Amino acid sequence: MTMKLSELKSHDQIADGRREADPEYAAEADRLELADAVSRAVVRYRSEHNLTQTAFGNNFGWKQPHVARLERGDVTPSIETLQRLARAGVVEVHIEQERTYVQELASA
């Protein structure tokens, strides 16, 4: 069976469907929302600036495995990590009563 490209679902559509159907999945996705956003921001920043994980990490005094953990998106970053990324112009951090989130900043 052949599927047309127009019939394919995006990652977000699949994740939204799973969230609605599986409360445990939804809870875990909520828990990792911040980590996932930081992951995407770091990957995009590195890509736009043609940096390896090692080169990116050197800008922050981090070793490559630390950058790899951030990019994996399965551990919520520390406040110190968020502060460093914000000061470097990688993300903007918003802390609100209901949630904490990051916004990717436009590349230079």
Tab-separated table of C-alpha atoms in Angstrom:
chain	number	residue	atom	x	y	z
A	1	MET	CA	0.000	0.000	0.000
A	2	THR	CA	1.344	3.401	-0.956
A	3	MET	CA	0.632	6.470	1.146
A	4	LYS	CA	0.538	9.963	-0.284
A	5	LEU	CA	2.690	12.600	1.348
A	6	SER	CA	-0.432	14.685	1.979
A	7	GLU	CA	-1.841	11.826	4.098
A	8	LEU	CA	1.098	11.743	6.491
A	9	LYS	CA	0.632	13.199	9.965
A	10	SER	CA	3.132	15.568	11.556
A	11	HIS	CA	4.912	14.699	14.769
A	12	ASP	CA	2.734	17.229	16.617
A	13	GLN	CA	-0.475	15.649	15.252
A	14	ILE	CA	0.630	12.196	16.359
A	15	ALA	CA	1.719	13.451	19.787
A	16	ASP	CA	-1.553	15.352	20.277
A	17	GLY	CA	-3.552	12.223	19.447
A	18	ARG	CA	-1.514	10.165	21.871
A	19	ARG	CA	-1.888	12.818	24.587
A	20	GLU	CA	-5.662	12.612	24.283
A	21	ALA	CA	-5.684	8.823	24.370
A	22	ASP	CA	-3.060	8.152	27.043
A	23	PRO	CA	-3.037	10.129	30.332
A	24	GLU	CA	0.360	8.680	31.334
A	25	TYR	CA	1.886	9.841	28.062
A	26	ALA	CA	0.324	13.276	28.562
A	27	ALA	CA	1.778	13.563	32.080
A	28	GLU	CA	5.269	12.591	30.901
A	29	ALA	CA	5.067	14.966	27.936
A	30	ASP	CA	4.072	17.785	30.296
A	31	ARG	CA	6.970	16.929	32.618
A	32	LEU	CA	9.455	17.066	29.748
A	33	GLU	CA	8.007	20.100	27.950
A	34	LEU	CA	10.747	22.464	29.168
A	35	ALA	CA	13.539	19.974	28.424
A	36	ASP	CA	12.155	19.411	24.931
A	37	ALA	CA	11.989	23.139	24.200
A	38	VAL	CA	15.584	23.644	25.364
A	39	SER	CA	16.664	20.678	23.262
A	40	ARG	CA	15.135	22.132	20.116
A	41	ALA	CA	16.609	25.583	20.801
A	42	VAL	CA	20.133	24.234	21.340
A	43	VAL	CA	19.997	22.040	18.223
A	44	ARG	CA	18.700	24.936	16.101
A	45	TYR	CA	21.273	27.383	17.497
A	46	ARG	CA	24.147	24.964	16.865
A	47	SER	CA	22.913	24.258	13.370
A	48	GLU	CA	22.489	27.933	12.464
A	49	HIS	CA	25.956	28.745	13.802
A	50	ASN	CA	27.653	25.629	12.395
A	51	LEU	CA	28.860	24.529	15.826
A	52	THR	CA	29.685	21.028	16.969
A	53	GLN	CA	28.486	19.952	20.392
A	54	THR	CA	32.059	20.383	21.636
A	55	ALA	CA	32.404	23.902	20.201
A	56	PHE	CA	29.011	24.935	21.577
A	57	GLY	CA	29.874	23.515	24.994
A	58	ASN	CA	33.216	25.336	25.061
A	59	ASN	CA	31.297	28.621	24.964
A	60	PHE	CA	29.732	27.691	28.315
A	61	GLY	CA	32.525	25.732	29.969
A	62	TRP	CA	30.638	22.478	29.337
A	63	LYS	CA	31.954	19.221	27.990
A	64	GLN	CA	30.338	17.594	24.947
A	65	PRO	CA	28.340	15.027	26.999
A	66	HIS	CA	26.526	17.876	28.784
A	67	VAL	CA	25.433	19.340	25.439
A	68	ALA	CA	24.358	15.867	24.266
A	69	ARG	CA	22.169	15.482	27.387
A	70	LEU	CA	20.555	18.872	26.719
A	71	GLU	CA	19.848	17.907	23.131
A	72	ARG	CA	18.393	14.546	24.115
A	73	GLY	CA	15.644	16.436	25.943
A	74	ASP	CA	14.943	13.838	28.610
A	75	VAL	CA	16.238	15.789	31.635
A	76	THR	CA	14.956	19.184	32.728
A	77	PRO	CA	17.845	21.674	32.642
A	78	SER	CA	18.940	23.418	35.827
A	79	ILE	CA	18.243	27.084	36.495
A	80	GLU	CA	21.981	27.737	36.050
A	81	THR	CA	21.915	26.137	32.593
A	82	LEU	CA	18.837	28.148	31.615
A	83	GLN	CA	20.522	31.352	32.818
A	84	ARG	CA	23.665	30.647	30.788
A	85	LEU	CA	21.659	29.895	27.648
A	86	ALA	CA	19.585	33.059	28.135
A	87	ARG	CA	22.639	35.264	28.707
A	88	ALA	CA	24.209	33.872	25.532
A	89	GLY	CA	21.103	34.698	23.496
A	90	VAL	CA	20.111	31.099	22.792
A	91	VAL	CA	16.763	31.216	24.622
A	92	GLU	CA	14.533	33.554	26.571
A	93	VAL	CA	13.237	32.033	29.805
A	94	HIS	CA	9.746	32.759	31.133
A	95	ILE	CA	8.749	31.670	34.617
A	96	GLU	CA	5.055	31.965	35.351
A	97	GLN	CA	2.752	30.614	38.016
A	98	GLU	CA	1.358	27.874	35.784
A	99	ARG	CA	4.545	26.880	33.961
A	100	THR	CA	8.102	27.696	32.974
A	101	TYR	CA	8.906	27.837	29.292
A	102	VAL	CA	11.625	28.953	26.931
A	103	GLN	CA	11.364	30.843	23.697
A	104	GLU	CA	13.978	30.400	20.987
A	105	LEU	CA	15.609	33.650	20.020
A	106	ALA	CA	16.158	34.647	16.419
A	107	SER	CA	19.628	33.794	15.241
A	108	ALA	CA	22.193	36.504	14.736
